[in-house]
Coordinates of C-alpha atoms in Angstrom, one line a residue:
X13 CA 7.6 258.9 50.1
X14 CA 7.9 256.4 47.1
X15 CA 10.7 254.2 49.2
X16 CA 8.6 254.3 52.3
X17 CA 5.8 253.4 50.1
X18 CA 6.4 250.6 48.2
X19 CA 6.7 247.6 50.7
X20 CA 3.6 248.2 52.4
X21 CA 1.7 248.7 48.6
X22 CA 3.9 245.3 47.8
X23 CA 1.8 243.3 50.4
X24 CA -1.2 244.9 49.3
X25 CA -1.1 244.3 45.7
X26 CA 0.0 240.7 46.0
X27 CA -2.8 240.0 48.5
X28 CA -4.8 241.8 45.5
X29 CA -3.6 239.8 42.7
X30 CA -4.2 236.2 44.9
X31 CA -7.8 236.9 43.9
X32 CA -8.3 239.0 40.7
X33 CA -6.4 237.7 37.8
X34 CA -6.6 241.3 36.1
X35 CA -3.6 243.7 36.9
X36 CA -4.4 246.7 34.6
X37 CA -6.1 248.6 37.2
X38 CA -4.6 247.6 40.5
X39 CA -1.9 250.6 40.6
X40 CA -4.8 253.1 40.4
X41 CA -6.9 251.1 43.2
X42 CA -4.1 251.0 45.0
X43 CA -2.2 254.7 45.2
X44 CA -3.4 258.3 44.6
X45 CA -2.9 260.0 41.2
X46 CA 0.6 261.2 42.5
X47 CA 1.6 258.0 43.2
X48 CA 0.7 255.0 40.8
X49 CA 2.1 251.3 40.6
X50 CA 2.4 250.0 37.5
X51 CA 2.2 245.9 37.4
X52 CA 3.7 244.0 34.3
X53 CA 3.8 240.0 34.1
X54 CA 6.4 237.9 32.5
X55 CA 6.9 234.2 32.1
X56 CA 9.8 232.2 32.1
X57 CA 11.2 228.5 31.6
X58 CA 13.7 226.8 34.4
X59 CA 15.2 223.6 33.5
X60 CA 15.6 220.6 35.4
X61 CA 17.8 217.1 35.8
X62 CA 18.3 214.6 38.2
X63 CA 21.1 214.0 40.2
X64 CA 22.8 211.3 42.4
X65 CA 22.8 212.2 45.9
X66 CA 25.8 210.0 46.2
X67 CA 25.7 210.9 50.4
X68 CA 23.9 213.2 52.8
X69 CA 25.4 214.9 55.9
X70 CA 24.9 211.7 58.1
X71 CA 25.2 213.3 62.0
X72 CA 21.3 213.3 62.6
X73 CA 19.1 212.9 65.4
X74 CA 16.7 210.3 63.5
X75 CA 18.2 206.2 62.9
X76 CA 16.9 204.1 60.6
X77 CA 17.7 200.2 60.8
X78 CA 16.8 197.7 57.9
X79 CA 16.8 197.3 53.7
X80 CA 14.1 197.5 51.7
X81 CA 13.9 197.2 47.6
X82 CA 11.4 199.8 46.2
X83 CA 8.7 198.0 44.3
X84 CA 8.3 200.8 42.0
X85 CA 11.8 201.1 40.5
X86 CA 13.2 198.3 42.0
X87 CA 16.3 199.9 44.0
X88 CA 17.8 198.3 47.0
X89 CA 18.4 200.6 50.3
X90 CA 20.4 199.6 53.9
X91 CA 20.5 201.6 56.4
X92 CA 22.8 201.2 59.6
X93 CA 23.8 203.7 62.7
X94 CA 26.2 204.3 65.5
X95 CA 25.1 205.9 68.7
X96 CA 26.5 206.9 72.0
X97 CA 25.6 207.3 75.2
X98 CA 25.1 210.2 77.4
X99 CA 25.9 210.8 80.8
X100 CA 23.9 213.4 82.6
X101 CA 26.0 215.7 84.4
X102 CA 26.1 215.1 88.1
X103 CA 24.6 211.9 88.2
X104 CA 23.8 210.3 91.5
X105 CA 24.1 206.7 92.4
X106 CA 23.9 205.6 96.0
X107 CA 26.4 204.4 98.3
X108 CA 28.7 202.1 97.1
X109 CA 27.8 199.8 100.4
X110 CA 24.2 199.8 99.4
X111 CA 24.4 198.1 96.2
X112 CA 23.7 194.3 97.3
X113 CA 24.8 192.1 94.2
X114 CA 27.7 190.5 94.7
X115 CA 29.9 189.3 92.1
X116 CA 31.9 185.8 92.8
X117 CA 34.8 187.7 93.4
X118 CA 32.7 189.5 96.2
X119 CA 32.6 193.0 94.7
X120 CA 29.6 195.0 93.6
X121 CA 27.2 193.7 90.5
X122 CA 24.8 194.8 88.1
X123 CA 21.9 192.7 88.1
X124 CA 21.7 193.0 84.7
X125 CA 22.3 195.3 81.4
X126 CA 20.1 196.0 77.9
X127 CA 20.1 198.8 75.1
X128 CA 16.7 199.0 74.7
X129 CA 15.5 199.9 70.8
X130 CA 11.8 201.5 70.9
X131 CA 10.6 202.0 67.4
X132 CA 8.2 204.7 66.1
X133 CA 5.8 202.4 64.0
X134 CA 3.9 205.5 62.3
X135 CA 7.2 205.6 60.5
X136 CA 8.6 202.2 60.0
X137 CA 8.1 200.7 56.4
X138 CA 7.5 196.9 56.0
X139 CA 5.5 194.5 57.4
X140 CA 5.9 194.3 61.2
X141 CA 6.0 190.7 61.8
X142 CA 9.4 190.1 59.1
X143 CA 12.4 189.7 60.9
X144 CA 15.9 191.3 60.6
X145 CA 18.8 190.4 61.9
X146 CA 21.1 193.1 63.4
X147 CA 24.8 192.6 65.1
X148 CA 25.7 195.0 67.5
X149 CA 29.2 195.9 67.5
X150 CA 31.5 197.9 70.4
X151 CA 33.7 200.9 68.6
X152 CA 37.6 200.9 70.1
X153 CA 37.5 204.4 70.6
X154 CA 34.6 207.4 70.0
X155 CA 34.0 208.6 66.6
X156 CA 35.7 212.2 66.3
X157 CA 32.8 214.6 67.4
X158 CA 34.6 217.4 65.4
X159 CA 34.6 215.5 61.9
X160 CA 32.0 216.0 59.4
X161 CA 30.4 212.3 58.7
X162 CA 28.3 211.5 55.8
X163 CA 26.1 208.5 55.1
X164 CA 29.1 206.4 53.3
X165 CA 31.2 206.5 56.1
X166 CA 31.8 203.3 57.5
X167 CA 32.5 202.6 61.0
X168 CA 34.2 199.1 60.3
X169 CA 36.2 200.6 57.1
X170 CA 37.9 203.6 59.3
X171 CA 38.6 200.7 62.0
X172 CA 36.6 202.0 64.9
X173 CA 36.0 198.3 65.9
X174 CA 37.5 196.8 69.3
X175 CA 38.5 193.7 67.8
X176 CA 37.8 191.7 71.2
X177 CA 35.0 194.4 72.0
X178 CA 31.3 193.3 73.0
X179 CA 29.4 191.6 70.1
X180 CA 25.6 190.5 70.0
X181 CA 23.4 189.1 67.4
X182 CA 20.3 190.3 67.5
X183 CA 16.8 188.7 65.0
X184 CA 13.7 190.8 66.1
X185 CA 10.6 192.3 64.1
X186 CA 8.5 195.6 64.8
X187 CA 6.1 193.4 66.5
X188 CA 7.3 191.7 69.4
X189 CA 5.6 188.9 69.7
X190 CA 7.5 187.2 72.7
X191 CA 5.6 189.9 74.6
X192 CA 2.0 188.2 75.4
X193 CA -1.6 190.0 74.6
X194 CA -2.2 191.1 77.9
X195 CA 0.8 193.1 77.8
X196 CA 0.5 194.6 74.8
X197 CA -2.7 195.8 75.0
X198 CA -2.0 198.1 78.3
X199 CA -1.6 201.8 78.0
X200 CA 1.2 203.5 77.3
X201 CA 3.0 199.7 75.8
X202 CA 5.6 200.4 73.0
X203 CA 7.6 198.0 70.6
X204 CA 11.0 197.6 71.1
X205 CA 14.0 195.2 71.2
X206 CA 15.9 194.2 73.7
X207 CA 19.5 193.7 73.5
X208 CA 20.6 191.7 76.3
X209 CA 24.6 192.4 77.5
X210 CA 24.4 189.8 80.4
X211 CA 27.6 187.9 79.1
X212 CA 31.2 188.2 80.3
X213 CA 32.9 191.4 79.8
X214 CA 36.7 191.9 79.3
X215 CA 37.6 195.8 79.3
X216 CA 40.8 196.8 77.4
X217 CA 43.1 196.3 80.6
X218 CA 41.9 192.4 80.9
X219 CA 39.3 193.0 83.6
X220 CA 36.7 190.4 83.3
X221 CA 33.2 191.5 84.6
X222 CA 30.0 189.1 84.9
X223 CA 28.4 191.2 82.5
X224 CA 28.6 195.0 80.7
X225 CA 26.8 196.8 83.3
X226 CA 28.9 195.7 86.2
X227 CA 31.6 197.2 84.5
X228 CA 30.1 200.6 84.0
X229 CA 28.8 200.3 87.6
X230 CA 32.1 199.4 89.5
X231 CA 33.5 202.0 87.2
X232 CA 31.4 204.8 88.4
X233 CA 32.6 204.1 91.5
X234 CA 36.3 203.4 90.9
X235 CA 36.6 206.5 88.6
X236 CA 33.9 209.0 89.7
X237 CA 35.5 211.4 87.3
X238 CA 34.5 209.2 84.0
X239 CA 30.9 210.3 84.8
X240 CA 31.1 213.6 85.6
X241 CA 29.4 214.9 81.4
X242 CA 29.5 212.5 78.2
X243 CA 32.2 214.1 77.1
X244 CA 33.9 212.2 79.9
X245 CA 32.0 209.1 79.5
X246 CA 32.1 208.3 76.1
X247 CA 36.1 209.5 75.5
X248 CA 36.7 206.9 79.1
X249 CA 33.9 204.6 79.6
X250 CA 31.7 203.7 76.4
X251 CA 33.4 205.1 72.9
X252 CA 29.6 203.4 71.3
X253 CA 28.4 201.3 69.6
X254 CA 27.9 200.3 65.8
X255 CA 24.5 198.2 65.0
X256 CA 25.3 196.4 61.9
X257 CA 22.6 195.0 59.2
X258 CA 22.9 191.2 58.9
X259 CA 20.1 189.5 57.3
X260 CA 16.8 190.4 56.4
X261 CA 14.8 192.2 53.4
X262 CA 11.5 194.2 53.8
X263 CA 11.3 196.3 56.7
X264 CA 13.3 199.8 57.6
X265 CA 12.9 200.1 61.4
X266 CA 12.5 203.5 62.6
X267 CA 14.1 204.5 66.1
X268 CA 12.4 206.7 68.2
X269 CA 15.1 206.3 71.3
X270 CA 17.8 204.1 72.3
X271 CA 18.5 203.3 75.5
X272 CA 21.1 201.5 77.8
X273 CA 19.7 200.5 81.0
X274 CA 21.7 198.8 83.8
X275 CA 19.7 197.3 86.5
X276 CA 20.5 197.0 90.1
X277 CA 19.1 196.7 93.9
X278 CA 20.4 198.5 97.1
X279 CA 19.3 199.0 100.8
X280 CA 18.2 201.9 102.4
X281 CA 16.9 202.2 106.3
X282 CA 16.2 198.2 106.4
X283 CA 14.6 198.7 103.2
X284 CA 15.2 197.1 99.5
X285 CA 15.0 199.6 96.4
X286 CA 15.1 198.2 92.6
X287 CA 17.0 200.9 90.9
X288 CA 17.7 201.6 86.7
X289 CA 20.7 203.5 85.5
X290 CA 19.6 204.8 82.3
X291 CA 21.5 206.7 79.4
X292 CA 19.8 207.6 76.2
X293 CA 21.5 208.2 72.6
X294 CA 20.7 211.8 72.5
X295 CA 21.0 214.7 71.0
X296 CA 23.9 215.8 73.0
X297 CA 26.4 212.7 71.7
X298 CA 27.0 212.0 68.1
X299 CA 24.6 209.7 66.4
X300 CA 25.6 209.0 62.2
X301 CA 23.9 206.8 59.8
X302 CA 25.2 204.6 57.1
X303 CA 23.2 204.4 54.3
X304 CA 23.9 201.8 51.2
X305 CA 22.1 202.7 48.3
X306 CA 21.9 200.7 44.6
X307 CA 23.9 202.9 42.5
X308 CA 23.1 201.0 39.2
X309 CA 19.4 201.3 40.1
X310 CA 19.9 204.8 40.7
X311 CA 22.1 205.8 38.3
X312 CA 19.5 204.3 35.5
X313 CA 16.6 206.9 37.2
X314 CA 19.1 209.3 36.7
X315 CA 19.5 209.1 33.5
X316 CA 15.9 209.3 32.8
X317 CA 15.1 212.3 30.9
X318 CA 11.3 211.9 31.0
X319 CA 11.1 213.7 34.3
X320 CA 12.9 214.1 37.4
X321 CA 13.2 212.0 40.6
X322 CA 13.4 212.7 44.4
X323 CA 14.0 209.4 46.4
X324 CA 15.6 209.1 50.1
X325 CA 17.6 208.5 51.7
X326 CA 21.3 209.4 49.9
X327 CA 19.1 208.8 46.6
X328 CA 18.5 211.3 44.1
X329 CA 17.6 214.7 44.0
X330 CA 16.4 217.7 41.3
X331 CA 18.7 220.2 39.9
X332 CA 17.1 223.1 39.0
X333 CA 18.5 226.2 36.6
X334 CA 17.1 229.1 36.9
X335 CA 16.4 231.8 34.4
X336 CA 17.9 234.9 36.4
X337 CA 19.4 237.2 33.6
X338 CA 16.2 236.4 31.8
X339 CA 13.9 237.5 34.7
X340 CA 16.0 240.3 35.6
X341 CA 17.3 241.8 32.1
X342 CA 17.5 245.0 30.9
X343 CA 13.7 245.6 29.7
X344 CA 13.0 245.4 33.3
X345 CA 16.1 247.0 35.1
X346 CA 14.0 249.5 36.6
X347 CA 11.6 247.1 38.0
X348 CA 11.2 245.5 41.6
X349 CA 10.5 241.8 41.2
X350 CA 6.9 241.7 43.6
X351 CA 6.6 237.9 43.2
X352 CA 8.6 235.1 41.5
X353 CA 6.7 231.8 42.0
X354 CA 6.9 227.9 40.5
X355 CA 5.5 225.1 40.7
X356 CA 7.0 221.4 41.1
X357 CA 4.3 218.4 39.9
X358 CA 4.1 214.9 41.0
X359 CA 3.5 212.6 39.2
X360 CA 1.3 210.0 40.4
X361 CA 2.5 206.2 40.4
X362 CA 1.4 203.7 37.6
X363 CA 1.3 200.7 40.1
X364 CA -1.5 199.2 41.4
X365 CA -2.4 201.1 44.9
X366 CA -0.3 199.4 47.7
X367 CA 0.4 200.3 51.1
X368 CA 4.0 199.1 50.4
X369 CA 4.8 201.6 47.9
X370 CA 6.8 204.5 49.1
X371 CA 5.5 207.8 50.4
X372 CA 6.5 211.2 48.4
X373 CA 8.4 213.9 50.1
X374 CA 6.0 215.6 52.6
X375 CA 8.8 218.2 53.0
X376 CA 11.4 220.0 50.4
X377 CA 14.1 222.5 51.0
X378 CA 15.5 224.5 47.8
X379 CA 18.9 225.9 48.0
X380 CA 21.6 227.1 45.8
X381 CA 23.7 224.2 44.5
X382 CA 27.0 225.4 46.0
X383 CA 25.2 226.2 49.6
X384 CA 23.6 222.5 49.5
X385 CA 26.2 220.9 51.7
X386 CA 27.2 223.5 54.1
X387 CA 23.8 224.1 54.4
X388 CA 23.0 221.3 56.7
X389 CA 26.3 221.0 58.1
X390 CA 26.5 224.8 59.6
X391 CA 22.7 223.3 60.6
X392 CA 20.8 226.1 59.2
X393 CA 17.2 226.8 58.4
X394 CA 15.1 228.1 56.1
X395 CA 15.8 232.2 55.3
X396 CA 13.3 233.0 52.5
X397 CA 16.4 234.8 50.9
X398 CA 18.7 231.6 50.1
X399 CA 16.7 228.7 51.0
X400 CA 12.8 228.0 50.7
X401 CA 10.8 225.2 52.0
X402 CA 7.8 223.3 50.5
X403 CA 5.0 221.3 51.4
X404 CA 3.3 218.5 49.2
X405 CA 0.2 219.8 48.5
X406 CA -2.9 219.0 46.2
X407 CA 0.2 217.1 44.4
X408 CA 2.2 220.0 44.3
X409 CA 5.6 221.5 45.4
X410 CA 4.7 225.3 45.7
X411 CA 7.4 228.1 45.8
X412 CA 5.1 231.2 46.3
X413 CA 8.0 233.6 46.1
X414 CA 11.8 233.1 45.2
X415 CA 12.1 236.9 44.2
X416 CA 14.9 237.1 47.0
X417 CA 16.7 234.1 46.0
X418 CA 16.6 235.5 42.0
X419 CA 17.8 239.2 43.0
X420 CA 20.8 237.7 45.5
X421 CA 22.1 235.2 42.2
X422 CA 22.0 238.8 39.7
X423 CA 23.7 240.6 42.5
X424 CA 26.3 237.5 43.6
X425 CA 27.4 237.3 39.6
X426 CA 27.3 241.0 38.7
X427 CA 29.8 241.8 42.0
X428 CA 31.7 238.9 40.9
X429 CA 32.4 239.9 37.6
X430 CA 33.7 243.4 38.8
X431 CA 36.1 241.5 40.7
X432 CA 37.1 238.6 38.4
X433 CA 36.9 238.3 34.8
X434 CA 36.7 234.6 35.7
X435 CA 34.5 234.6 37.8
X436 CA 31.2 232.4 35.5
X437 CA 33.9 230.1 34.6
X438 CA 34.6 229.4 38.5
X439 CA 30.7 229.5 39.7
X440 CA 28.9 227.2 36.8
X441 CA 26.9 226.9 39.7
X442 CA 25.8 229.8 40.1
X443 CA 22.0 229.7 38.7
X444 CA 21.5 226.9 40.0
X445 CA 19.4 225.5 43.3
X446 CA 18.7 222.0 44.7
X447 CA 15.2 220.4 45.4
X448 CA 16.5 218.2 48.5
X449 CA 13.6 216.2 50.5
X450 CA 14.1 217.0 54.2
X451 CA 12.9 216.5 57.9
X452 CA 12.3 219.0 60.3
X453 CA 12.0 219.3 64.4
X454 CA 9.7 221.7 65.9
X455 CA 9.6 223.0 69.3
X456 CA 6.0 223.6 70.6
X457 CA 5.3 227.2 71.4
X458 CA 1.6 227.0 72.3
X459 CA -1.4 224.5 71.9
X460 CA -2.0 225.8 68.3
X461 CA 1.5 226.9 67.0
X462 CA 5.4 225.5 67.1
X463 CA 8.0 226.6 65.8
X464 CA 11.1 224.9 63.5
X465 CA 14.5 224.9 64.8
X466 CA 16.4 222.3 63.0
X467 CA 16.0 221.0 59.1
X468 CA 18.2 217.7 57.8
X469 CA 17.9 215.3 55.0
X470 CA 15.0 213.1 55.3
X471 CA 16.9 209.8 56.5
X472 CA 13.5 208.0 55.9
X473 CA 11.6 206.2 52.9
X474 CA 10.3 208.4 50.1
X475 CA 9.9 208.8 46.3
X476 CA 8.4 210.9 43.8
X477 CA 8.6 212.2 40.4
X478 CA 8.3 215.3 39.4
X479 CA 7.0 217.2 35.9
X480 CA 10.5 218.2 34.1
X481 CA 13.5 216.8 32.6
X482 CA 15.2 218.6 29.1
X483 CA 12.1 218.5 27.4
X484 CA 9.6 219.4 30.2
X485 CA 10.7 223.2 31.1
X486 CA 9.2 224.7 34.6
X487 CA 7.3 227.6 34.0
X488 CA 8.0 230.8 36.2
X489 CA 5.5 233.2 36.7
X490 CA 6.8 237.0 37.6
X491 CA 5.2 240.2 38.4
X492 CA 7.1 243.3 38.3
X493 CA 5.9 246.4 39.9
X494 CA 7.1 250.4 39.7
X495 CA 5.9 253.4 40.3
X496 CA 4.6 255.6 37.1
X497 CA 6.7 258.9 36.2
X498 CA 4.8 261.6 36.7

């Protein structure tokens, strides 16, 4: 009876406790005189640091462009991205003999070809009329979808670069201007840049083409078989494309989409039709970012010790050690841990108010240290057992209950020890969890509910810090439950 008992009495008492401060009678409120819960408290101290993030797991559906220097601690950040291109399976075109624009040597045309930028100005940083100058640069061959890429990997480095590959300078700002008022003002108008590919195009057999798109379109023709998935495409047609920071301080550009769009016009039954062949940089193809962070700036935070930072992207992030043998030693080896909960404080800026300072973290994930990598490559969530997620709130970073998480590292270094005398000496780690800022995407369910199917590192702007350091322990609060003996 006690086993089948104690979870739903669990729920109960916490929901209990949320609202009366005083435990000594809630085992009797709570059971019959057979079968009494007994409550006990403890409190604990974690310890914190700081720690460089050095990189972040950089294949990610959300691109940044642009550098910015934090005015609070004065750090420099760059952020740059590669995208593909995907090809919708069975993609229709019409007939070849439809198309009408002729090149000179009288075969089909594209009127014209752009990769269009739209930018998601609720989350740029910067002042949207500064301008930044970006150089968009044609990869030799497709990034290796099977690798593992994070945020210092460089494109150019590896040499992914055609050498006589397409190449276009770019200066635009989040405002475009050259658009006029009238157009701007209708519904549904979005910023975005437009990278023009109207030049001359030689492919990698010496196959000049009036411009990019005519390629790709003669080539869905010529080679039907390049189009049939983006597998296809990209490994044949369009390896990608690196876009390249050049000049510019200020302003981090946030990408909404990315689009290539050739355009074209064809005759049906005596009638002209304008048509758009459009491929987006999707989910589906690889997308990585490559972030360039100030080290020496960072490095300095670091070494702080009068709190702890968390800054994105690839910044810095808080290493916490837990006090597991402490919570779970033998003056309580009887008990069931009903809640273990802590509390992470911000710490408001001393600057003057400014709507140019960073945002904190909206979003935190803690997981253990020696999960914190695989964890976003395997793309996992959230479990409540290994990994917990918090919200910013009333300047707080709330982990309600981390019970699981405390029982699991007891468990993982008492079974370890059975098997391995060594085993501490191999898992320093083993205590410890990692306060990492992150971005989510949600699916909507209903009109009032959604639910979370993918968590990666925050590739935006943010900075906080946080209560802590060696000489500002984290308190954590536990409540242990058992039943009475009779």
């Amino acid at each position: 009876m006690k086993s089948r008992l104690f979870t739903a009495i669990a729920f109960t008492a916490m929901a209990v406790i949320s609202c009366n401060e005083d435990t000594g009678v809630i085992g009797g409120s709570l059971t019959d005189e057979v079968d009494k819960l007994e409550l006990s408290t403890g409190t604990y101290s974690a310890t914190t640091r700081s720690i460089l993030a050095d990189s972040i797991y950089a294949r990610n559906y959300d691109c940044y462009f642009g550098r910015v220097k934090d005015p609070e601690t004065g750090t420099y950040v760059t952020s740059e991205f590669m995208a593909q291109f995907n090809m919708l399976e069975d993609y229709q075109m019409p007939k070849r003999s439809t198309i009408l624009t002729k090149a000179a040597d009288g075969d089909i045309a594209a009127d014209s070809c752009e990769i269009w930028l739209y930018f998601d100005k609720s989350l740029c940083y910067g002042d949207t009329l500064t301008s930044i100058k970006m150089r968009m640069l044609e990869l030799d061959t497709p990034m290796n979808d099977t690798m593992t890429y994070y945020s210092n990997y460089d494109p150019i480095q590896e040499g992914y670069l055609r050498e006589e590959g397409l190449k276009h300078d770019l200066v635009f700002s989040l405002s475009n201007l050259t658009y006029s008022d009238s157009i701007r003002s209708l519904s549904g108008y979005g910023d975005i840049a437009r990278i023009p590919l109207s030049g001359k195009y030689t492919d990698k057999k010496g196959n000049i083409y009036d411009n990019y798109g005519t390629y790709i379109l003669r080539s869905y023709y010529d080679s039907p078989a390049y189009f049939k998935n983006s597998y296809s495409f990209v490994h044949n047609m369009c390896p990608g494309f690196f876009f390249q920071f050049n000049d510019g301080l200020g302003v981090m550009a946030k990408l909404s989409t990315i689009e290539m769009r050739i355009y074209y016009h064809f005759e049906e039954n005596s009638t002209v039709y304008y048509g758009t062949m459009k491929m987006g940089s999707t989910p589906e193809v690889l997308q990585t970012t490559k972030i360039t962070n100030d080290k020496e700036g960072l490095n300095k935070l670091v070494a702080d010790e009068s709190c702890t930072y968390l800054k994105t992207p690839a910044g810095i992030f808080t290493e916490m050690t837990l006090p597991v043998e402490e919570i779970l030693s033998s003056a309580h080896n009887t008990d069931s841990l009903l809640s273990v909960s802590l509390t992470l404080q911000h710490i408001n800026s001393t600057m003057p108010t400014s709507k140019y300072l960073l945002d904190e973290p909206s979003t935190v994930l803690m997981v253990m240290k020696d999960s914190l990598y695989s964890f976003f490559e395997k793309e996992k969530t959230y479990d409540y057992r290994s990994a917990f997620v918090a919200e910013l709130s009333n300047n707080n970073y709330s982990f309600s209950n981390i019970g699981n998480l405390i029982s699991l590292m007891y468990r993982n270094k008492f079974s370890g020890e059975l098997m391995d005398p060594e085993w501490l000496k191999k898992h320093p780690n083993w205590n410890k969890v990692v306060i990492v800022p992150i971005a989510s995407t949600s699916l909507t369910v209903t009109t009032s509910s959604s639910i979370i199917y993918s968590l990666s590192n925050n590739m935006g702007l943010s900075s906080t810090k946080l209560v802590g350091g060696p000489n500002s322990p984290i308190e954590v609060k536990v409540i242990y439950a058992k039943f009475k003996d009779r």
